[in-house]
mmCIF file with all atom_site columns, C-alpha atoms in Angstrom:
data_model
loop_
_atom_site.group_PDB
_atom_site.id
_atom_site.type_symbol
_atom_site.label_atom_id
_atom_site.label_alt_id
_atom_site.label_comp_id
_atom_site.label_asym_id
_atom_site.label_entity_id
_atom_site.label_seq_id
_atom_site.pdbx_PDB_ins_code
_atom_site.Cartn_x
_atom_site.Cartn_y
_atom_site.Cartn_z
_atom_site.occupancy
_atom_site.B_iso_or_equiv
_atom_site.pdbx_formal_charge
_atom_site.auth_seq_id
_atom_site.auth_comp_id
_atom_site.auth_asym_id
_atom_site.auth_atom_id
_atom_site.pdbx_PDB_model_num
ATOM 1   C CA . MET A 1 1   ? 0.182  -0.589 -0.181  1.00 0.00 ? 1   MET A CA 1
ATOM 2   C CA . THR A 1 2   ? 1.150  3.725  -1.044  1.00 0.00 ? 2   THR A CA 1
ATOM 3   C CA . THR A 1 3   ? 0.962  6.148  1.952   1.00 0.00 ? 3   THR A CA 1
ATOM 4   C CA . PRO A 1 4   ? 0.510  9.617  1.057   1.00 0.00 ? 4   PRO A CA 1
ATOM 5   C CA . ARG A 1 5   ? 4.021  10.496 2.112   1.00 0.00 ? 5   ARG A CA 1
ATOM 6   C CA . ARG A 1 6   ? 5.617  8.380  -0.243  1.00 0.00 ? 6   ARG A CA 1
ATOM 7   C CA . ARG A 1 7   ? 3.755  9.244  -2.966  1.00 0.00 ? 7   ARG A CA 1
ATOM 8   C CA . ILE A 1 8   ? 4.581  12.863 -2.454  1.00 0.00 ? 8   ILE A CA 1
ATOM 9   C CA . GLY A 1 9   ? 8.420  11.493 -2.133  1.00 0.00 ? 9   GLY A CA 1
ATOM 10  C CA . ASP A 1 10  ? 7.935  9.904  -5.544  1.00 0.00 ? 10  ASP A CA 1
ATOM 11  C CA . ALA A 1 11  ? 6.813  13.107 -6.980  1.00 0.00 ? 11  ALA A CA 1
ATOM 12  C CA . GLY A 1 12  ? 9.345  14.823 -5.636  1.00 0.00 ? 12  GLY A CA 1
ATOM 13  C CA . GLU A 1 13  ? 11.945 12.299 -7.225  1.00 0.00 ? 13  GLU A CA 1
ATOM 14  C CA . ARG A 1 14  ? 10.490 12.142 -10.607 1.00 0.00 ? 14  ARG A CA 1
ATOM 15  C CA . LEU A 1 15  ? 10.470 16.385 -10.453 1.00 0.00 ? 15  LEU A CA 1
ATOM 16  C CA . ALA A 1 16  ? 14.187 15.860 -9.433  1.00 0.00 ? 16  ALA A CA 1
ATOM 17  C CA . ALA A 1 17  ? 14.913 12.980 -11.977 1.00 0.00 ? 17  ALA A CA 1
ATOM 18  C CA . GLU A 1 18  ? 13.216 15.358 -14.925 1.00 0.00 ? 18  GLU A CA 1
ATOM 19  C CA . TYR A 1 19  ? 15.217 18.835 -13.934 1.00 0.00 ? 19  TYR A CA 1
ATOM 20  C CA . LEU A 1 20  ? 18.664 16.874 -13.457 1.00 0.00 ? 20  LEU A CA 1
ATOM 21  C CA . GLU A 1 21  ? 17.976 14.941 -16.883 1.00 0.00 ? 21  GLU A CA 1
ATOM 22  C CA . ARG A 1 22  ? 17.117 18.374 -18.299 1.00 0.00 ? 22  ARG A CA 1
ATOM 23  C CA . ARG A 1 23  ? 20.584 19.559 -17.299 1.00 0.00 ? 23  ARG A CA 1
ATOM 24  C CA . GLY A 1 24  ? 22.603 16.648 -18.253 1.00 0.00 ? 24  GLY A CA 1
ATOM 25  C CA . HIS A 1 25  ? 22.401 14.256 -15.756 1.00 0.00 ? 25  HIS A CA 1
ATOM 26  C CA . ARG A 1 26  ? 22.027 10.656 -16.514 1.00 0.00 ? 26  ARG A CA 1
ATOM 27  C CA . VAL A 1 27  ? 20.053 8.746  -14.274 1.00 0.00 ? 27  VAL A CA 1
ATOM 28  C CA . ILE A 1 28  ? 21.344 5.175  -13.453 1.00 0.00 ? 28  ILE A CA 1
ATOM 29  C CA . ALA A 1 29  ? 19.716 4.570  -10.211 1.00 0.00 ? 29  ALA A CA 1
ATOM 30  C CA . ARG A 1 30  ? 16.471 5.176  -8.039  1.00 0.00 ? 30  ARG A CA 1
ATOM 31  C CA . ASN A 1 31  ? 15.634 4.620  -4.340  1.00 0.00 ? 31  ASN A CA 1
ATOM 32  C CA . VAL A 1 32  ? 18.785 2.214  -3.789  1.00 0.00 ? 32  VAL A CA 1
ATOM 33  C CA . ARG A 1 33  ? 17.560 0.709  -0.411  1.00 0.00 ? 33  ARG A CA 1
ATOM 34  C CA . ARG A 1 34  ? 20.703 -0.432 1.904   1.00 0.00 ? 34  ARG A CA 1
ATOM 35  C CA . ARG A 1 35  ? 20.711 -1.548 5.233   1.00 0.00 ? 35  ARG A CA 1
ATOM 36  C CA . GLU A 1 36  ? 22.121 2.125  6.006   1.00 0.00 ? 36  GLU A CA 1
ATOM 37  C CA . GLY A 1 37  ? 19.430 3.774  4.259   1.00 0.00 ? 37  GLY A CA 1
ATOM 38  C CA . GLU A 1 38  ? 17.874 4.985  0.670   1.00 0.00 ? 38  GLU A CA 1
ATOM 39  C CA . ILE A 1 39  ? 19.861 7.226  -1.782  1.00 0.00 ? 39  ILE A CA 1
ATOM 40  C CA . ASP A 1 40  ? 16.959 8.685  -3.942  1.00 0.00 ? 40  ASP A CA 1
ATOM 41  C CA . LEU A 1 41  ? 19.148 8.908  -7.118  1.00 0.00 ? 41  LEU A CA 1
ATOM 42  C CA . VAL A 1 42  ? 22.067 8.127  -8.487  1.00 0.00 ? 42  VAL A CA 1
ATOM 43  C CA . THR A 1 43  ? 23.195 9.959  -11.780 1.00 0.00 ? 43  THR A CA 1
ATOM 44  C CA . VAL A 1 44  ? 26.198 10.751 -13.998 1.00 0.00 ? 44  VAL A CA 1
ATOM 45  C CA . ASP A 1 45  ? 27.193 14.400 -14.835 1.00 0.00 ? 45  ASP A CA 1
ATOM 46  C CA . GLY A 1 46  ? 29.830 14.161 -17.205 1.00 0.00 ? 46  GLY A CA 1
ATOM 47  C CA . ASP A 1 47  ? 32.400 11.934 -15.517 1.00 0.00 ? 47  ASP A CA 1
ATOM 48  C CA . THR A 1 48  ? 31.301 12.477 -11.889 1.00 0.00 ? 48  THR A CA 1
ATOM 49  C CA . LEU A 1 49  ? 29.011 9.982  -9.959  1.00 0.00 ? 49  LEU A CA 1
ATOM 50  C CA . VAL A 1 50  ? 26.322 12.085 -8.330  1.00 0.00 ? 50  VAL A CA 1
ATOM 51  C CA . PHE A 1 51  ? 24.202 10.619 -5.502  1.00 0.00 ? 51  PHE A CA 1
ATOM 52  C CA . VAL A 1 52  ? 21.351 12.949 -4.828  1.00 0.00 ? 52  VAL A CA 1
ATOM 53  C CA . GLU A 1 53  ? 19.442 13.281 -2.075  1.00 0.00 ? 53  GLU A CA 1
ATOM 54  C CA . VAL A 1 54  ? 15.492 15.081 -2.818  1.00 0.00 ? 54  VAL A CA 1
ATOM 55  C CA . LYS A 1 55  ? 13.937 16.936 -0.352  1.00 0.00 ? 55  LYS A CA 1
ATOM 56  C CA . LEU A 1 56  ? 10.281 18.313 -1.428  1.00 0.00 ? 56  LEU A CA 1
ATOM 57  C CA . ARG A 1 57  ? 8.646  20.564 1.174   1.00 0.00 ? 57  ARG A CA 1
ATOM 58  C CA . ARG A 1 58  ? 4.572  22.170 1.364   1.00 0.00 ? 58  ARG A CA 1
ATOM 59  C CA . PRO A 1 59  ? 5.300  26.070 2.132   1.00 0.00 ? 59  PRO A CA 1
ATOM 60  C CA . ARG A 1 60  ? 7.086  26.118 5.586   1.00 0.00 ? 60  ARG A CA 1
ATOM 61  C CA . ALA A 1 61  ? 5.314  23.059 6.988   1.00 0.00 ? 61  ALA A CA 1
ATOM 62  C CA . PHE A 1 62  ? 8.578  21.935 8.963   1.00 0.00 ? 62  PHE A CA 1
ATOM 63  C CA . GLY A 1 63  ? 11.281 24.294 7.849   1.00 0.00 ? 63  GLY A CA 1
ATOM 64  C CA . SER A 1 64  ? 12.368 24.799 4.475   1.00 0.00 ? 64  SER A CA 1
ATOM 65  C CA . ALA A 1 65  ? 13.780 21.579 2.256   1.00 0.00 ? 65  ALA A CA 1
ATOM 66  C CA . VAL A 1 66  ? 17.296 22.929 2.254   1.00 0.00 ? 66  VAL A CA 1
ATOM 67  C CA . GLU A 1 67  ? 17.056 22.647 6.013   1.00 0.00 ? 67  GLU A CA 1
ATOM 68  C CA . ALA A 1 68  ? 15.951 19.349 6.160   1.00 0.00 ? 68  ALA A CA 1
ATOM 69  C CA . LEU A 1 69  ? 19.106 18.036 5.523   1.00 0.00 ? 69  LEU A CA 1
ATOM 70  C CA . THR A 1 70  ? 20.227 17.032 8.959   1.00 0.00 ? 70  THR A CA 1
ATOM 71  C CA . VAL A 1 71  ? 24.011 16.186 10.123  1.00 0.00 ? 71  VAL A CA 1
ATOM 72  C CA . ALA A 1 72  ? 22.802 12.548 10.606  1.00 0.00 ? 72  ALA A CA 1
ATOM 73  C CA . LYS A 1 73  ? 21.484 12.276 7.379   1.00 0.00 ? 73  LYS A CA 1
ATOM 74  C CA . GLN A 1 74  ? 24.692 13.559 5.602   1.00 0.00 ? 74  GLN A CA 1
ATOM 75  C CA . ARG A 1 75  ? 26.280 11.040 7.245   1.00 0.00 ? 75  ARG A CA 1
ATOM 76  C CA . ARG A 1 76  ? 24.408 8.178  6.376   1.00 0.00 ? 76  ARG A CA 1
ATOM 77  C CA . LEU A 1 77  ? 24.908 9.548  2.508   1.00 0.00 ? 77  LEU A CA 1
ATOM 78  C CA . GLN A 1 78  ? 28.163 9.648  2.772   1.00 0.00 ? 78  GLN A CA 1
ATOM 79  C CA . THR A 1 79  ? 28.366 5.694  4.210   1.00 0.00 ? 79  THR A CA 1
ATOM 80  C CA . LEU A 1 80  ? 25.905 4.598  1.382   1.00 0.00 ? 80  LEU A CA 1
ATOM 81  C CA . ALA A 1 81  ? 27.649 6.627  -1.296  1.00 0.00 ? 81  ALA A CA 1
ATOM 82  C CA . GLU A 1 82  ? 31.199 4.812  -0.766  1.00 0.00 ? 82  GLU A CA 1
ATOM 83  C CA . ALA A 1 83  ? 28.934 1.464  -0.539  1.00 0.00 ? 83  ALA A CA 1
ATOM 84  C CA . TYR A 1 84  ? 27.560 2.066  -3.803  1.00 0.00 ? 84  TYR A CA 1
ATOM 85  C CA . ALA A 1 85  ? 30.681 3.238  -5.155  1.00 0.00 ? 85  ALA A CA 1
ATOM 86  C CA . ALA A 1 86  ? 32.180 0.230  -3.831  1.00 0.00 ? 86  ALA A CA 1
ATOM 87  C CA . GLU A 1 87  ? 29.851 -2.203 -5.529  1.00 0.00 ? 87  GLU A CA 1
ATOM 88  C CA . HIS A 1 88  ? 29.775 -0.159 -8.838  1.00 0.00 ? 88  HIS A CA 1
ATOM 89  C CA . PRO A 1 89  ? 33.502 0.163  -10.219 1.00 0.00 ? 89  PRO A CA 1
ATOM 90  C CA . GLU A 1 90  ? 32.503 0.462  -13.598 1.00 0.00 ? 90  GLU A CA 1
ATOM 91  C CA . LEU A 1 91  ? 31.043 3.985  -12.579 1.00 0.00 ? 91  LEU A CA 1
ATOM 92  C CA . PRO A 1 92  ? 33.122 7.159  -12.714 1.00 0.00 ? 92  PRO A CA 1
ATOM 93  C CA . ARG A 1 93  ? 35.478 7.107  -9.697  1.00 0.00 ? 93  ARG A CA 1
ATOM 94  C CA . SER A 1 94  ? 35.007 11.432 -9.152  1.00 0.00 ? 94  SER A CA 1
ATOM 95  C CA . GLN A 1 95  ? 31.616 12.024 -7.158  1.00 0.00 ? 95  GLN A CA 1
ATOM 96  C CA . ARG A 1 96  ? 29.501 14.320 -5.476  1.00 0.00 ? 96  ARG A CA 1
ATOM 97  C CA . ILE A 1 97  ? 26.501 14.450 -2.915  1.00 0.00 ? 97  ILE A CA 1
ATOM 98  C CA . ASP A 1 98  ? 23.984 17.125 -4.365  1.00 0.00 ? 98  ASP A CA 1
ATOM 99  C CA . LEU A 1 99  ? 21.014 18.093 -3.001  1.00 0.00 ? 99  LEU A CA 1
ATOM 100 C CA . VAL A 1 100 ? 17.451 18.814 -5.214  1.00 0.00 ? 100 VAL A CA 1
ATOM 101 C CA . ALA A 1 101 ? 15.464 20.981 -3.018  1.00 0.00 ? 101 ALA A CA 1
ATOM 102 C CA . ILE A 1 102 ? 12.135 21.252 -3.820  1.00 0.00 ? 102 ILE A CA 1
ATOM 103 C CA . GLU A 1 103 ? 9.405  23.890 -2.067  1.00 0.00 ? 103 GLU A CA 1
ATOM 104 C CA . LEU A 1 104 ? 5.980  23.563 -3.435  1.00 0.00 ? 104 LEU A CA 1
ATOM 105 C CA . ALA A 1 105 ? 3.707  26.889 -3.663  1.00 0.00 ? 105 ALA A CA 1
ATOM 106 C CA . ALA A 1 106 ? 0.435  27.582 -0.908  1.00 0.00 ? 106 ALA A CA 1
ATOM 107 C CA . ASP A 1 107 ? -1.896 26.003 -3.730  1.00 0.00 ? 107 ASP A CA 1
ATOM 108 C CA . GLY A 1 108 ? 0.034  23.034 -4.308  1.00 0.00 ? 108 GLY A CA 1
ATOM 109 C CA . SER A 1 109 ? 1.753  23.578 -7.302  1.00 0.00 ? 109 SER A CA 1
ATOM 110 C CA . LEU A 1 110 ? 5.336  23.672 -7.785  1.00 0.00 ? 110 LEU A CA 1
ATOM 111 C CA . GLY A 1 111 ? 7.684  26.694 -6.420  1.00 0.00 ? 111 GLY A CA 1
ATOM 112 C CA . GLU A 1 112 ? 11.116 26.806 -6.541  1.00 0.00 ? 112 GLU A CA 1
ATOM 113 C CA . VAL A 1 113 ? 13.412 24.219 -7.190  1.00 0.00 ? 113 VAL A CA 1
ATOM 114 C CA . ARG A 1 114 ? 17.057 24.547 -5.815  1.00 0.00 ? 114 ARG A CA 1
ATOM 115 C CA . HIS A 1 115 ? 19.834 22.012 -6.825  1.00 0.00 ? 115 HIS A CA 1
ATOM 116 C CA . ILE A 1 116 ? 23.088 22.341 -4.505  1.00 0.00 ? 116 ILE A CA 1
ATOM 117 C CA . GLU A 1 117 ? 26.003 20.075 -5.890  1.00 0.00 ? 117 GLU A CA 1
ATOM 118 C CA . SER A 1 118 ? 28.352 19.224 -3.448  1.00 0.00 ? 118 SER A CA 1
ATOM 119 C CA . ALA A 1 119 ? 25.914 19.596 -0.702  1.00 0.00 ? 119 ALA A CA 1
ATOM 120 C CA . VAL A 1 120 ? 27.608 17.202 1.547   1.00 0.00 ? 120 VAL A CA 1
ATOM 121 C CA . GLU A 1 121 ? 31.157 17.376 1.614   1.00 0.00 ? 121 GLU A CA 1
ATOM 122 C CA . GLY A 1 122 ? 33.031 14.770 2.875   1.00 0.00 ? 122 GLY A CA 1
#
């Protein structure tokens, strides 16, 4: 059974994937699940393997989408990215972790999309 929260998450990931593809990324995986957590999108941007965290928020419901990327989530993403890259030596060695933050307008329509490259440093 799909929950409303999952449907919203899926919609955000779809919007983010379309946004990145228009900017030249090639999406190679979605919703990569591991024991440590989940990677929303894995893309290749030129010669860089990119792990993408997608955050979608309604207008100021629980802070902005950018604010939702906690330190704990950043650490989890680093661990996930390292494990995924180790399992896929055929992919580019250069890598980064990006954030696509999607804010919805008050009427539920698409408000702002922000792509922050190297949102997680490490």
